[in-house]
CSV table of C-alpha atoms in Angstrom, one decimal:
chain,number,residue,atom,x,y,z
A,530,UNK,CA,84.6,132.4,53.2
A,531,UNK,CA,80.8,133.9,53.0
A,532,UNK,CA,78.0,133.7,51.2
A,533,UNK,CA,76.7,137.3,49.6
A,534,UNK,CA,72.8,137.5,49.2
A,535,UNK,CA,71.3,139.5,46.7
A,536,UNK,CA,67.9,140.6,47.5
A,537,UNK,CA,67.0,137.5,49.4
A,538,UNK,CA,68.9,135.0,46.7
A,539,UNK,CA,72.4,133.6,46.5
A,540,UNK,CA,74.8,135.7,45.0
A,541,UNK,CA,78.1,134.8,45.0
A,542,UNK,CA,80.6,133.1,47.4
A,543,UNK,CA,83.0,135.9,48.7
A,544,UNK,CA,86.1,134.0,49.4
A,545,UNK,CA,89.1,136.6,50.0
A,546,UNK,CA,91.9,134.0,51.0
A,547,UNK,CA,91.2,131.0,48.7
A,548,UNK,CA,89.2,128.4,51.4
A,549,UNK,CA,87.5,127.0,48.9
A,550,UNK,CA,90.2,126.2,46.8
A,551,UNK,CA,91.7,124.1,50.2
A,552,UNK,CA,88.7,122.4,50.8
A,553,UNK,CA,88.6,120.9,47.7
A,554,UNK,CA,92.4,119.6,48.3
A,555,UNK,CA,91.6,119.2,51.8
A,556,UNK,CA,94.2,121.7,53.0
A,557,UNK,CA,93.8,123.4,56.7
A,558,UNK,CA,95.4,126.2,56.7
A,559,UNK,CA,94.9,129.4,58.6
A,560,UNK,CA,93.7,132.8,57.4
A,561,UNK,CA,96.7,134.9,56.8
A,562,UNK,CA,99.9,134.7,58.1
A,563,UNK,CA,100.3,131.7,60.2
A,564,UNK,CA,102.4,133.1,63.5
A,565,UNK,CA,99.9,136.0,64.4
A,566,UNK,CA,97.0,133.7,64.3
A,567,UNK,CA,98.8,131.0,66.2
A,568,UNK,CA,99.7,134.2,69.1
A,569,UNK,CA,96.1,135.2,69.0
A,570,UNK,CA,94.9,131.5,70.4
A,571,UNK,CA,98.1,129.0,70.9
A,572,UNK,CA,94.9,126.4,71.2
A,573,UNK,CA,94.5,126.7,67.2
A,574,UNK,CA,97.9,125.1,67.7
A,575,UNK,CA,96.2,121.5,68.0
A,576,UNK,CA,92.9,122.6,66.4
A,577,UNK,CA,94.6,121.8,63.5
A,578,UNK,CA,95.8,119.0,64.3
A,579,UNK,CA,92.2,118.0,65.4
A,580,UNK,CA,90.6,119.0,62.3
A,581,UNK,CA,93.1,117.4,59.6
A,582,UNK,CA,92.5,114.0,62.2
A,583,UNK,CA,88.8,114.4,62.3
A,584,UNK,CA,88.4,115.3,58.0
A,585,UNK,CA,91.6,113.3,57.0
A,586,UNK,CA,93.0,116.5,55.7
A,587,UNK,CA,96.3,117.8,55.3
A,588,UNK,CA,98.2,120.7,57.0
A,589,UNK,CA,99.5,123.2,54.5
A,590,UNK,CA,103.6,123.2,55.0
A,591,UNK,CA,103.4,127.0,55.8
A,592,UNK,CA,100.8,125.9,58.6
A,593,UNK,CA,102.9,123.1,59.5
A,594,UNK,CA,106.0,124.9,60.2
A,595,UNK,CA,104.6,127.6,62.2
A,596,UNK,CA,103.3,125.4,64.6
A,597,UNK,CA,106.4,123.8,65.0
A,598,UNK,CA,108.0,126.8,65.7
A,599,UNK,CA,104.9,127.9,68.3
A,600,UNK,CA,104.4,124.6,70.1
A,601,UNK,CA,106.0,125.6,72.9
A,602,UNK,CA,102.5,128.7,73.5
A,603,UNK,CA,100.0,126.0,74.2
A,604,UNK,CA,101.9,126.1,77.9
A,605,UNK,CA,100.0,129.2,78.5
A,606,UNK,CA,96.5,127.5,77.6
A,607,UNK,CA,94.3,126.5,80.3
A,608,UNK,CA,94.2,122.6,80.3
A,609,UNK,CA,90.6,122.4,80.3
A,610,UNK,CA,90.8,123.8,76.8
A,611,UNK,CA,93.4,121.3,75.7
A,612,UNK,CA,91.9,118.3,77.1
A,613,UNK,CA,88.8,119.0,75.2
A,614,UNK,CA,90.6,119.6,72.4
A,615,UNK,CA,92.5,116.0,73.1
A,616,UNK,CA,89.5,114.0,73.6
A,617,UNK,CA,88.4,115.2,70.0
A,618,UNK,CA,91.4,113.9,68.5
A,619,UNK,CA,90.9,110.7,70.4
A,620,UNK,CA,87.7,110.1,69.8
A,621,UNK,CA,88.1,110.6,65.9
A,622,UNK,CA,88.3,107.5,63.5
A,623,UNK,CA,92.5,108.9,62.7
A,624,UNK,CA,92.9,109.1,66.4
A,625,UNK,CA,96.2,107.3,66.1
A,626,UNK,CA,97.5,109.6,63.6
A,627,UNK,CA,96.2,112.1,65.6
A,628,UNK,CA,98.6,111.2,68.3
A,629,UNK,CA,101.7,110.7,65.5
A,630,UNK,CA,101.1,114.5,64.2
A,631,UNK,CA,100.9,116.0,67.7
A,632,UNK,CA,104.5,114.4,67.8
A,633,UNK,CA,105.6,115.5,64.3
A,634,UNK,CA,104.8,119.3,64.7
A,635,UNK,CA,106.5,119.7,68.5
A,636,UNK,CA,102.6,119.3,70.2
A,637,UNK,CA,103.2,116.4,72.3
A,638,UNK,CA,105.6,117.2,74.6
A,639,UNK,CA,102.6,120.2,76.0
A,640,UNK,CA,99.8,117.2,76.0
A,641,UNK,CA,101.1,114.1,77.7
A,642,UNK,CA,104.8,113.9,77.5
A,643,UNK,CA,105.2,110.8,79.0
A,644,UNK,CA,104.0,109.0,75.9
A,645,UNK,CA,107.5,110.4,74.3
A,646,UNK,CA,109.3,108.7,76.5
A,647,UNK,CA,108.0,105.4,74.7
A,648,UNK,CA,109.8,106.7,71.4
A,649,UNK,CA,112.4,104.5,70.5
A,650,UNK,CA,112.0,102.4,73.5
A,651,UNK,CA,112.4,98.8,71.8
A,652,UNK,CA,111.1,95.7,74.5
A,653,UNK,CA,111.2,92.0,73.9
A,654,UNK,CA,111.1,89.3,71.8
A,655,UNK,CA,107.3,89.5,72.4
A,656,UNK,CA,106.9,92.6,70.6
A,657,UNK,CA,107.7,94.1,67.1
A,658,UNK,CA,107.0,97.4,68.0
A,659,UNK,CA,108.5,100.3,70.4
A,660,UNK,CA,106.5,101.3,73.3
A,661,UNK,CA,105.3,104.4,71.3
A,662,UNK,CA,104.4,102.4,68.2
A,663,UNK,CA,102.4,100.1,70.5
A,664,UNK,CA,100.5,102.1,72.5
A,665,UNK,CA,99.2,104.1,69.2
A,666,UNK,CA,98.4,100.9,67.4
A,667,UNK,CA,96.8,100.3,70.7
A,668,UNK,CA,94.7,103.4,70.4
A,669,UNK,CA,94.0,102.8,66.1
A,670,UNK,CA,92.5,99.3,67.2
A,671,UNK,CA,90.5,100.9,69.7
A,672,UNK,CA,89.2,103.8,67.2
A,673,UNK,CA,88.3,101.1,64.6
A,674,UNK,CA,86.2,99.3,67.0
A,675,UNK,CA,84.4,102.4,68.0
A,676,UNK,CA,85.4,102.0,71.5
A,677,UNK,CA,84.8,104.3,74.2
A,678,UNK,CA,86.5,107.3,75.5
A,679,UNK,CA,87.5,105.5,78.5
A,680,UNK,CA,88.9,102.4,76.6
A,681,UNK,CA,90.5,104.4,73.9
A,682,UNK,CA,92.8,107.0,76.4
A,683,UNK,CA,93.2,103.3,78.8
A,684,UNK,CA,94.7,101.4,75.8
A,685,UNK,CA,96.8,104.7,74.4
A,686,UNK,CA,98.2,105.0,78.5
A,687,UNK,CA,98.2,101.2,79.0
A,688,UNK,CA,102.1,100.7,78.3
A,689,UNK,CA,103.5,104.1,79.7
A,690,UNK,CA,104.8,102.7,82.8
A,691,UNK,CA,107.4,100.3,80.7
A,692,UNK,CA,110.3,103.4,79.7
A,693,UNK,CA,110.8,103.7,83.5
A,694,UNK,CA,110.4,100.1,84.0
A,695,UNK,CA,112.4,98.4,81.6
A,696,UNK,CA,115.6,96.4,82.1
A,697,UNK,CA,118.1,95.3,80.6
A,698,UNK,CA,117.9,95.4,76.7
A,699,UNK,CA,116.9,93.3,73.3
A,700,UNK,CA,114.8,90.3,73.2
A,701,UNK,CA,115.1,89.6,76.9
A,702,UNK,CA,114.8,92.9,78.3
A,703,UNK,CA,112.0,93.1,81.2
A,704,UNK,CA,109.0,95.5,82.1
A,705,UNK,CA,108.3,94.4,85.8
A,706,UNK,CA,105.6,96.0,87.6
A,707,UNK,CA,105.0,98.8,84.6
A,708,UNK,CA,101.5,98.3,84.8
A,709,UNK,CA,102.1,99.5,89.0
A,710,UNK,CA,103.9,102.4,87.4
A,711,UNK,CA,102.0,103.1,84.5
A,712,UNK,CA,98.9,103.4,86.9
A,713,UNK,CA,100.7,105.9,88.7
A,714,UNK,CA,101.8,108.2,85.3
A,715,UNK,CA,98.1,107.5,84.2
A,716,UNK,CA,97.1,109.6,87.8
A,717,UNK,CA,98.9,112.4,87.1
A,718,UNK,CA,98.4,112.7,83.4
A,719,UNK,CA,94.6,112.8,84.3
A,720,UNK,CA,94.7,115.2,86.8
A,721,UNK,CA,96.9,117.2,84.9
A,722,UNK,CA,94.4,117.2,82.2
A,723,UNK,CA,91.7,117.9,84.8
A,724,UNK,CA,89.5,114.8,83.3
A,725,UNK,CA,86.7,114.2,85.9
A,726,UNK,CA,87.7,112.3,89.2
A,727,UNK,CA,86.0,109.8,88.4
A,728,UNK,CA,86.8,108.8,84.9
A,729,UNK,CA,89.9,109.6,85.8
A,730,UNK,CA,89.9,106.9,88.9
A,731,UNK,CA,88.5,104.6,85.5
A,732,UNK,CA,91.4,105.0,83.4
A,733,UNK,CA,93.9,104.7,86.2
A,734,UNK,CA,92.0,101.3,87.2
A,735,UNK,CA,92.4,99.9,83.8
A,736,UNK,CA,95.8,100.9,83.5
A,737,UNK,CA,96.8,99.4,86.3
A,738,UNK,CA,95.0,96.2,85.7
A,739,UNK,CA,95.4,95.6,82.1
A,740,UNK,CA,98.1,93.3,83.1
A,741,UNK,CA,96.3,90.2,84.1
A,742,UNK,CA,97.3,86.8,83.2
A,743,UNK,CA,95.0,83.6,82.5
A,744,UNK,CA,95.6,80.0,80.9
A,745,UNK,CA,93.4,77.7,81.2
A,746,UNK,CA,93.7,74.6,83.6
A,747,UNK,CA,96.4,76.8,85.4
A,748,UNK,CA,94.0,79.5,87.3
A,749,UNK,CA,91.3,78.1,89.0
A,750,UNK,CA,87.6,78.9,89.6
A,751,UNK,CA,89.1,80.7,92.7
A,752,UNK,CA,91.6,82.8,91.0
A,753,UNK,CA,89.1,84.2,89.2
A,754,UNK,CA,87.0,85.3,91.8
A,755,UNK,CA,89.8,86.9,93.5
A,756,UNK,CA,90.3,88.4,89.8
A,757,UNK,CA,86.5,90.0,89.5
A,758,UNK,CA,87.1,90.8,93.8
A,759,UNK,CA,90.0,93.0,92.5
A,760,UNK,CA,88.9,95.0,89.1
A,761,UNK,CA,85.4,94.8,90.1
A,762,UNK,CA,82.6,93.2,87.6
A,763,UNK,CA,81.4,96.5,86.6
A,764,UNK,CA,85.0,96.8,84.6
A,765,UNK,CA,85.4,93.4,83.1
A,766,UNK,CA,84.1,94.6,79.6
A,767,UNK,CA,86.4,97.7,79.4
A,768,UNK,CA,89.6,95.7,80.4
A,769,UNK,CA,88.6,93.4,78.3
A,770,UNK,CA,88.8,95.7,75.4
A,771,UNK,CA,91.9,97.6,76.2
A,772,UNK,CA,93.4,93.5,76.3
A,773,UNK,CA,91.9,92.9,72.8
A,774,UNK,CA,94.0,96.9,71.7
A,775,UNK,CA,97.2,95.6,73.7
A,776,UNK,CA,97.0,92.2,71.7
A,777,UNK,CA,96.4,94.0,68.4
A,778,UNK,CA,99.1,96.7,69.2
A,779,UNK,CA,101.6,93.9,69.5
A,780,UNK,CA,101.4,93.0,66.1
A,781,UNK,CA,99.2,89.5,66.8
A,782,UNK,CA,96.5,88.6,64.4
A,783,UNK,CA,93.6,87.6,66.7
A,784,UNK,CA,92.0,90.2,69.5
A,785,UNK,CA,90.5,87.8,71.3
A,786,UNK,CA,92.0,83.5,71.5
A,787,UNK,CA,90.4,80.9,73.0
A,788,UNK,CA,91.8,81.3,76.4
A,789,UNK,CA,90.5,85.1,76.9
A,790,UNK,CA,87.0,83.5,75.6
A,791,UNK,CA,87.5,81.2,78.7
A,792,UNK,CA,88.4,83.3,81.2
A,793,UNK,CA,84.7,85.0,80.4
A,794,UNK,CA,83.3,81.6,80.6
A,795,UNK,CA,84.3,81.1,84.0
A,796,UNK,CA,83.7,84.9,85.2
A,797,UNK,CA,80.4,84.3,83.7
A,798,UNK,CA,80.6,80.8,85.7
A,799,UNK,CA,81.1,82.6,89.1
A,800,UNK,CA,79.8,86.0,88.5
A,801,UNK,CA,77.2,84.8,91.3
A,802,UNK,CA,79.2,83.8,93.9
A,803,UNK,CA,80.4,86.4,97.0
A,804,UNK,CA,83.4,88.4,96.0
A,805,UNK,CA,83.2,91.2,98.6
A,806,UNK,CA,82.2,91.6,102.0
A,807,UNK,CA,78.8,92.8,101.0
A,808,UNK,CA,78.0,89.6,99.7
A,809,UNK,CA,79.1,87.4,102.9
A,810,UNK,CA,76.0,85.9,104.6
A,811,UNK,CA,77.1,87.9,107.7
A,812,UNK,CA,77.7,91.7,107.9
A,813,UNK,CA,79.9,93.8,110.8
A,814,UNK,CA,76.8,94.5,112.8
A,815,UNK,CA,76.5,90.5,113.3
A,816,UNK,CA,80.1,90.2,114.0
A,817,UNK,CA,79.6,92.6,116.4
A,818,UNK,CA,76.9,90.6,117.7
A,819,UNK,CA,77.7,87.2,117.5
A,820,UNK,CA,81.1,88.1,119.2
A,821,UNK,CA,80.2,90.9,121.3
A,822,UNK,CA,82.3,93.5,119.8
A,823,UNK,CA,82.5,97.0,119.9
A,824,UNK,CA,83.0,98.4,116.9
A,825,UNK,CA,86.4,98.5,115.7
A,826,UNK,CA,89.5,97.2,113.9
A,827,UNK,CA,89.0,93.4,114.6
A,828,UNK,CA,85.4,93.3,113.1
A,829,UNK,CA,87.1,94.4,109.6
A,830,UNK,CA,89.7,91.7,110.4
A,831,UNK,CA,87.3,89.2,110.8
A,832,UNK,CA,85.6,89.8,107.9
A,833,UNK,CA,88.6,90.1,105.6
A,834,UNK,CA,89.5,86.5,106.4
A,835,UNK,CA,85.8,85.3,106.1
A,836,UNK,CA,86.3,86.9,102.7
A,837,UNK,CA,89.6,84.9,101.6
A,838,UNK,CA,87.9,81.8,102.5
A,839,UNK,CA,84.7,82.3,100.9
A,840,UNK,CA,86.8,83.5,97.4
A,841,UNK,CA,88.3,80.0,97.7
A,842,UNK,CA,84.7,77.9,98.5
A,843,UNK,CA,81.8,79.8,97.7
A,844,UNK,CA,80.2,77.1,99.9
A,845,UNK,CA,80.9,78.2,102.8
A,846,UNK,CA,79.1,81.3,102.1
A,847,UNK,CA,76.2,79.9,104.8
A,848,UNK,CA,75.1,82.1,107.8
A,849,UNK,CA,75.5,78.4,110.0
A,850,UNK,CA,79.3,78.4,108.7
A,851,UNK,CA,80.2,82.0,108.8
A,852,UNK,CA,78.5,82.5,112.6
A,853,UNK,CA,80.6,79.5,114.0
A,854,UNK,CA,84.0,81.1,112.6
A,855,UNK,CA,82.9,84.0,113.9
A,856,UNK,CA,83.1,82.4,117.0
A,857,UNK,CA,86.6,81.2,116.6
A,858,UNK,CA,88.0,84.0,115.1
A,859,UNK,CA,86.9,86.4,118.5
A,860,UNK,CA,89.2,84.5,120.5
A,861,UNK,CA,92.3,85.6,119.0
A,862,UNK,CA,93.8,88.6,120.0
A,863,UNK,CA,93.5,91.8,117.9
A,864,UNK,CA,96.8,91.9,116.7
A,865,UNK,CA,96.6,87.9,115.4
A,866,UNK,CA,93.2,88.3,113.5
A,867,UNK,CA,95.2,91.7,111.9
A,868,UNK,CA,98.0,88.9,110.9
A,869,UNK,CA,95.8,87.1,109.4
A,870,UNK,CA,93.8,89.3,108.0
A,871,UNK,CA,96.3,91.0,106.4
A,872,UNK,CA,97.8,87.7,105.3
A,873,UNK,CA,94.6,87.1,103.1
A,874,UNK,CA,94.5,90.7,101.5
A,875,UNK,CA,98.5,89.6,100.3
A,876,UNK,CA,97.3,86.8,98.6
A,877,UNK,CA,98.2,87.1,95.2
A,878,UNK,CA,95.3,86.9,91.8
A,879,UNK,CA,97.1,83.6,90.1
A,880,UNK,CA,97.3,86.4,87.3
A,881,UNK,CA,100.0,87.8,89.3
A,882,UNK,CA,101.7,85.7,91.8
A,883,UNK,CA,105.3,85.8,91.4
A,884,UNK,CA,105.3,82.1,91.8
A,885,UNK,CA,103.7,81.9,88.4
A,886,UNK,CA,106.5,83.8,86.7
A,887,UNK,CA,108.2,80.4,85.4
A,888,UNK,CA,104.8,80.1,83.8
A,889,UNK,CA,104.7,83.2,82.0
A,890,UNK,CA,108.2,82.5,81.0
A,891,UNK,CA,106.8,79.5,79.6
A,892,UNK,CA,104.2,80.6,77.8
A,893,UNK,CA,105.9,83.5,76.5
A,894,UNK,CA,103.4,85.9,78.5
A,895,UNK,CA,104.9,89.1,79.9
């Protein structure tokens, strides 16, 4: 389409292959025959898909077909150009049938694949949905809420790791460890992608975390410290909202119950206290010190269990304290303080500990 001029003042709308006629049907469609524009840029491919996502437009069935048929050219696309493209289609308001018509018309399977393996996936008597289905919703309750880019590619990745992890089948089947996994398929879809390292390390982090557990009068003030130790407080507010997209995605009516409002009452409660060796009255030059090191493996030790004991008493966070068990901790030999030491790093977040599986069972929390 143009717009012809006539000494200086609108003419006439020169329109040669009816656009105007698909906008006002909201049609995309491209400009001639379908297959040789598709071979001249495979990336138009998903621009379509972007642009019926982003106006809520349809694709015209000639349209439709031909990209089926030429899915398979966006291989030869550099990835930067598809991950840009991707991140528009996420970041529209239709991102989740964004995602559905990238499956429809073959797209998919060139973008992230591992989502596909979620198709037809059913899970457990705690979900309606497939994996696929979930994730999306996911991702549509994510869009609705205006959420970031961050949160909205976390929440759509946040199940991915349950096709490989699933056993057994039907309304018992299990998903042990997926988040581990998930984590894992969220690394290389990333870097596939070529996202930023360091969004990238974001995403991974919330995937791999999203699966936290918390009832209240069962994890104490210490759990939760150990919690904040392990996400980091600068993430509490993302994983909260890919947990409010993986409760909606599950079919439940409420994004965030009373117990998730308690847990941020009690990370809001200890938010103060030490969580990381920066925030121990005593730092490795002290150590070093107080026990007449040399700088090496046993200060870290040494600090590692000064940490686990501080995560469960905040009040023993006092220079007097922490300088007398220095003391007693430089007695022990290397290798005991690195028993020790790596005793406390084991220690599991009461979200986690297998000995709190019974309790999930319980309360029907996966």
């Amino acid at each position: 389409m143009a717009i012809n001029f006539a000494k200086g003042k609108f003419d006439k709308i020169i329109d040669p292959y009816g656009g105007e006629k698909d906008l006002k049907e909201n049609i995309i469609k491209t400009v001639g025959i379908p297959d040789e524009r598709f071979g001249e840029d495979a990336l138009r491919l998903m621009r379509a898909v972007r642009l019926a996502t982003e106006l809520n437009f349809q694709i015209d069935l000639n349209t439709r077909r031909s990209i089926e048929k030429n899915a398979g050219l966006l291989e030869t696309i550099a990835k930067e150009r598809i991950r840009d493209e991707f991140i528009k289609i996420l970041m529209a308001d239709g991102a989740a049938e964004g995602i559905i018509l990238l499956e429809e018309l073959n797209l998919l399977k060139n973008i992230v694949p591992e989502l596909r393996d979620g198709l037809g996936c059913g899970q457990n008597k705690h979900h309606i949905y497939t994996v696929f289905e979930h994730n999306v919703r996911a991702l549509a309750y994510t869009a609705k809420q205006n959420y970031s880019l961050l949160v909205r590619l976390a929440s759509l990745l946040h199940d991915v790791g349950k096709p490989a992890t699933k056993r057994g089948d039907g309304p018992d089947s299990t998903f042990h460890g997926h988040e581990v996994v998930g984590g894992r398929i969220a690394a290389q879809i990333v870097d596939r992608l070529r996202f930023p390292k360091d969004f990238g390390e974001k995403v991974i982090h919330l995937v791999r975390h999203h699966l936290f557990y918390y009832n209240v009068g069962e994890v104490t003030a210490a759990g939760v410290r150990r919690f904040l130790a392990r996400v980091s407080p600068e993430n509490i507010d993302d994983l909260i909202k890919v947990r409010e997209a993986d409760r909606i995605g599950s079919g439940v009516p409420k994004a965030v119950p009373y117990k998730l409002r308690h847990l941020l009452f009690m990370i809001d409660k200890v938010k103060s206290d030490p969580i990381s060796p920066k925030m121990l009255r005593v730092n490795g030059a002290d150590v070093m010190q107080i026990a007449k090191l040399d700088p090496g493996p046993k200060v870290g030790y040494i600090l590692s269990i000064l940490l686990e004991e501080v995560l469960d008493d905040p009040e023993k966070n006092t220079r007097e304290h922490l300088e007398s068990r220095v003391k007693e901790l430089s007695k022990l030999s290397e290798k005991e303080l690195k028993a020790m030491s790596e005793k406390a790093k084991e220690t599991k977040l009461e979200y986690e500990s297998e000995e709190e599986d019974k309790i999930k069972s319980k309360h029907h929390v996966k």
